[in-house]
mmCIF file of C-alpha atoms in Angstrom:
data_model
loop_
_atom_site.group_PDB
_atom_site.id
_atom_site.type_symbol
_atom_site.label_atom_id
_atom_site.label_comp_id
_atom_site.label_asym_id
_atom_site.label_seq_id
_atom_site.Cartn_x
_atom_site.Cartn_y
_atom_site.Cartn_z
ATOM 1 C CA UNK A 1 80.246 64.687 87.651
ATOM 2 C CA UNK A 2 79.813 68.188 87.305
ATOM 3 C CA UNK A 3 79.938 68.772 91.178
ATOM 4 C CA UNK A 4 83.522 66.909 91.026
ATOM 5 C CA UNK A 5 84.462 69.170 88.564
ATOM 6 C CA UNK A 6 83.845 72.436 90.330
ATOM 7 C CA UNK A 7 84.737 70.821 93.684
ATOM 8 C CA UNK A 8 87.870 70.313 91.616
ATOM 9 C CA UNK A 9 88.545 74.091 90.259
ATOM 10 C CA UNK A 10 87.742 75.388 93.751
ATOM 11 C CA UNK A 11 90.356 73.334 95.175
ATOM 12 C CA UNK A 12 92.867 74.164 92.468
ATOM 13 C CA UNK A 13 91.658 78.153 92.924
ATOM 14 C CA UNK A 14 92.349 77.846 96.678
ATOM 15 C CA UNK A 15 95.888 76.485 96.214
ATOM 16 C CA UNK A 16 96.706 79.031 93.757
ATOM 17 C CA UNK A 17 95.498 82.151 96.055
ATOM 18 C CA UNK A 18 97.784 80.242 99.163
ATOM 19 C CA UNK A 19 101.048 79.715 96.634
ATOM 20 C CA UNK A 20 100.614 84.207 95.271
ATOM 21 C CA UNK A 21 100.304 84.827 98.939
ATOM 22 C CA UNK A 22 103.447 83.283 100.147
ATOM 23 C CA UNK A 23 104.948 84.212 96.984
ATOM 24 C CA UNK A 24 103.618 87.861 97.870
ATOM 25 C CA UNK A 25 105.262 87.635 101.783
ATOM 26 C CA UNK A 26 108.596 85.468 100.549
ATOM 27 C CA UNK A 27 111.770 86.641 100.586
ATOM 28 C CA UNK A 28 112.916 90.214 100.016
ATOM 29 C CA UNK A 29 113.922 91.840 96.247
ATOM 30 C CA UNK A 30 117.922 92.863 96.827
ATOM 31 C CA UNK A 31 119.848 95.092 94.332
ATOM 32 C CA UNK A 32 122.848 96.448 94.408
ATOM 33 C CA UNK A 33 122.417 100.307 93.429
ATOM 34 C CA UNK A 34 125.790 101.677 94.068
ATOM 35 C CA UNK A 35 129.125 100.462 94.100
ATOM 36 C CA UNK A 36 132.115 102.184 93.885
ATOM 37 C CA UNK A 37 136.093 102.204 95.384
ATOM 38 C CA UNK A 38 136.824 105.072 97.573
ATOM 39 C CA UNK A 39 139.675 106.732 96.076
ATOM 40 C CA UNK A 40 141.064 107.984 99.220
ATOM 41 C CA UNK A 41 140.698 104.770 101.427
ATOM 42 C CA UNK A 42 142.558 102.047 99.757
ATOM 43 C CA UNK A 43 141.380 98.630 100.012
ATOM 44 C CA UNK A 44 137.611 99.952 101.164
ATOM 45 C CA UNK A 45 134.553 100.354 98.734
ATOM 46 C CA UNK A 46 131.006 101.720 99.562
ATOM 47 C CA UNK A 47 128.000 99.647 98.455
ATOM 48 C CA UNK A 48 124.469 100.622 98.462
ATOM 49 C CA UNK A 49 121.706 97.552 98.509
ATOM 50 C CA UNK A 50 118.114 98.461 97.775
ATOM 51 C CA UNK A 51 115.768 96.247 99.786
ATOM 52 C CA UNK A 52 112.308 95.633 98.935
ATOM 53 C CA UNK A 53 109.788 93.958 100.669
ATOM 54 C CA UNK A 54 106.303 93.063 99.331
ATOM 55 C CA UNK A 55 103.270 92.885 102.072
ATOM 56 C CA UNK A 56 104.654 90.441 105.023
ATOM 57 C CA UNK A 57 107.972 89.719 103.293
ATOM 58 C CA UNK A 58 111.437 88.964 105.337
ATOM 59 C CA UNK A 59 114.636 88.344 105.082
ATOM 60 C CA UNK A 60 116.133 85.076 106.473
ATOM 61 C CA UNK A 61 118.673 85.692 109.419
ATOM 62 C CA UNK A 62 121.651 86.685 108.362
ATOM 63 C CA UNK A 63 125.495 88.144 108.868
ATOM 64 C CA UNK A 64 127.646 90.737 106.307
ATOM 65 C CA UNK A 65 131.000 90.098 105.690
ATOM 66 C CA UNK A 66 133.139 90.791 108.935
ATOM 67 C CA UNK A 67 134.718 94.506 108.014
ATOM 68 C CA UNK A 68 131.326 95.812 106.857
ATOM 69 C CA UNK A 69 129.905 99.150 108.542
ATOM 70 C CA UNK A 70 126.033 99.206 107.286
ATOM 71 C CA UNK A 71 123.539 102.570 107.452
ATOM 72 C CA UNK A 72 120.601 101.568 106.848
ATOM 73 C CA UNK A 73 117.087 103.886 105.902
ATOM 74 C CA UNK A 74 113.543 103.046 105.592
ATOM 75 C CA UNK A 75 112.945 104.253 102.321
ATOM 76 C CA UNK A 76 108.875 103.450 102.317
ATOM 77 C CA UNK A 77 106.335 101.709 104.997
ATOM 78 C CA UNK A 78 108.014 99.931 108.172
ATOM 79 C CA UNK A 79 110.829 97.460 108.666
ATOM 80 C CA UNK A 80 110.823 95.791 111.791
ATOM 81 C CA UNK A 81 114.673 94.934 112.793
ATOM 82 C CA UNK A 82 116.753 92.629 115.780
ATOM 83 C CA UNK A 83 120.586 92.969 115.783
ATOM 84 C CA UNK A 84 122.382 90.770 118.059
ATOM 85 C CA UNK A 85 120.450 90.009 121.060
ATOM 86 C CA UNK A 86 118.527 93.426 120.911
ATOM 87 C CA UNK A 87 115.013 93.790 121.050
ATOM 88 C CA UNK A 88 112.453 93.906 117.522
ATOM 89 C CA UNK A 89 112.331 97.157 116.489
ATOM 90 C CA UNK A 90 109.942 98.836 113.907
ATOM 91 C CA UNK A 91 111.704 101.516 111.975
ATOM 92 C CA UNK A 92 109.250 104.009 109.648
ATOM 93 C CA UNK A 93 109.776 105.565 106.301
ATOM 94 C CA UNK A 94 112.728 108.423 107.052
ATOM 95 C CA UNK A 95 114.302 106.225 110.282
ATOM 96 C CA UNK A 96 117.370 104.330 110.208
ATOM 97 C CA UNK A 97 119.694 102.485 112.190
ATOM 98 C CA UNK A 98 123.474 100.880 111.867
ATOM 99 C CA UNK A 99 125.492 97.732 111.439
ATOM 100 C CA UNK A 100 128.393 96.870 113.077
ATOM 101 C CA UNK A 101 131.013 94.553 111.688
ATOM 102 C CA UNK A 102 130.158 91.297 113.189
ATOM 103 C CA UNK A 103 126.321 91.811 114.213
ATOM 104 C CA UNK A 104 123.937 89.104 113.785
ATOM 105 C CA UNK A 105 120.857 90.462 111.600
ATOM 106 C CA UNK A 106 118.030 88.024 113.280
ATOM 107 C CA UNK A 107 115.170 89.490 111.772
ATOM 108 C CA UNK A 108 114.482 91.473 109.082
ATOM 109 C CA UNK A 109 111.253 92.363 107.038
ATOM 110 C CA UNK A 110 108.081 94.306 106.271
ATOM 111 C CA UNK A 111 106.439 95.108 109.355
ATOM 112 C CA UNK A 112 102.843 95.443 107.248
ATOM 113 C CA UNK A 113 101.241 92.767 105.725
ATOM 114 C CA UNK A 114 99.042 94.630 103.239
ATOM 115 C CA UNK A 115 102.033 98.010 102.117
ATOM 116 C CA UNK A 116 105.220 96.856 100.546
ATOM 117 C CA UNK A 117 108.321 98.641 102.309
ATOM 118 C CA UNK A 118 112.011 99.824 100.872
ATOM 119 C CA UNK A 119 115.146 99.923 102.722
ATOM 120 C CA UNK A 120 118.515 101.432 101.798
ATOM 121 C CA UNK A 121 121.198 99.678 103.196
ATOM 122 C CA UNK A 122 124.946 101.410 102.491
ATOM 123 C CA UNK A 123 128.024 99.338 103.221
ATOM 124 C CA UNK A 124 131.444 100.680 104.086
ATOM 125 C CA UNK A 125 133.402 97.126 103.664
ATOM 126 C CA UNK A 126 136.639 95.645 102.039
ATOM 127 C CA UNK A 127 136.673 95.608 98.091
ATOM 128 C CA UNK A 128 137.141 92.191 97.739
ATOM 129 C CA UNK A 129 134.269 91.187 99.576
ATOM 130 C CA UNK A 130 132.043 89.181 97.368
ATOM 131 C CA UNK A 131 128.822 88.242 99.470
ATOM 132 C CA UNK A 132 127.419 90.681 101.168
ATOM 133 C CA UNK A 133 124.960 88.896 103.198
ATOM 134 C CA UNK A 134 125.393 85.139 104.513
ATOM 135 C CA UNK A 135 122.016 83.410 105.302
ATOM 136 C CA UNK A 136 121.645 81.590 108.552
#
């Protein structure tokens, strides 16, 4: 009986560790830092989105609204990036790389899988955009 019981509590302590590792390489922590209307561009506003990645975590594939022009820095660790139909790219802490309206983000995350990484992405975009990523 007792042998069931541990046999039991390892198994449980084995599907914890497996559920904080995915949960430690899910998806990426977004916030929205900076947002403001530019006062002599009607119509446009510049957003700033602070990506974080935990060790092994990604972004789905995804698009920005249409009239968004994205800068984006590595902030901390390595991102490794594919726009469009261009090759996987590993950007370090102090490199960074643009958007263009209409790119296809393909992947997107932490090219370590034991440092967390940070990425600031700016957008130049229309105000009344909403969403500023869409998910594959």
């Amino acid at each position: 009986m007792l042998r069931k019981i541990i046999s039991a509590a390892a198994f449980a302590l084995v599907l914890a560790a497996g559920t904080q590792a995915d949960a430690a390489g899910g998806k990426a922590k977004v916030t929205v830092v900076f947002d403001q209307k530019l006062p002599n561009v009607p119509g446009k506003s510049m957003k700033a989105v602070l990506v974080e990645y935990e060790p092994g975590g990604q972004s789905p594939g995804h698009t920005h609204p249409k009239s968004a022009f994205i800068y984006a820095t590595v902030l901390e660790g390595a991102i490794t990036s594919k726009v469009n139909d261009g090759p996987e790219k590993i950007y370090k802490a102090g490199e960074s790389f643009p958007e263009f309206p209409g790119d296809h983000h393909a992947v997107s995350k932490n090219a370590s899988k034991t440092k967390p990484a940070r990425l600031l992405a700016v957008f130049v975009l229309n105000t009344d955009e909403t969403e500023l990523t869409t998910d594959d």
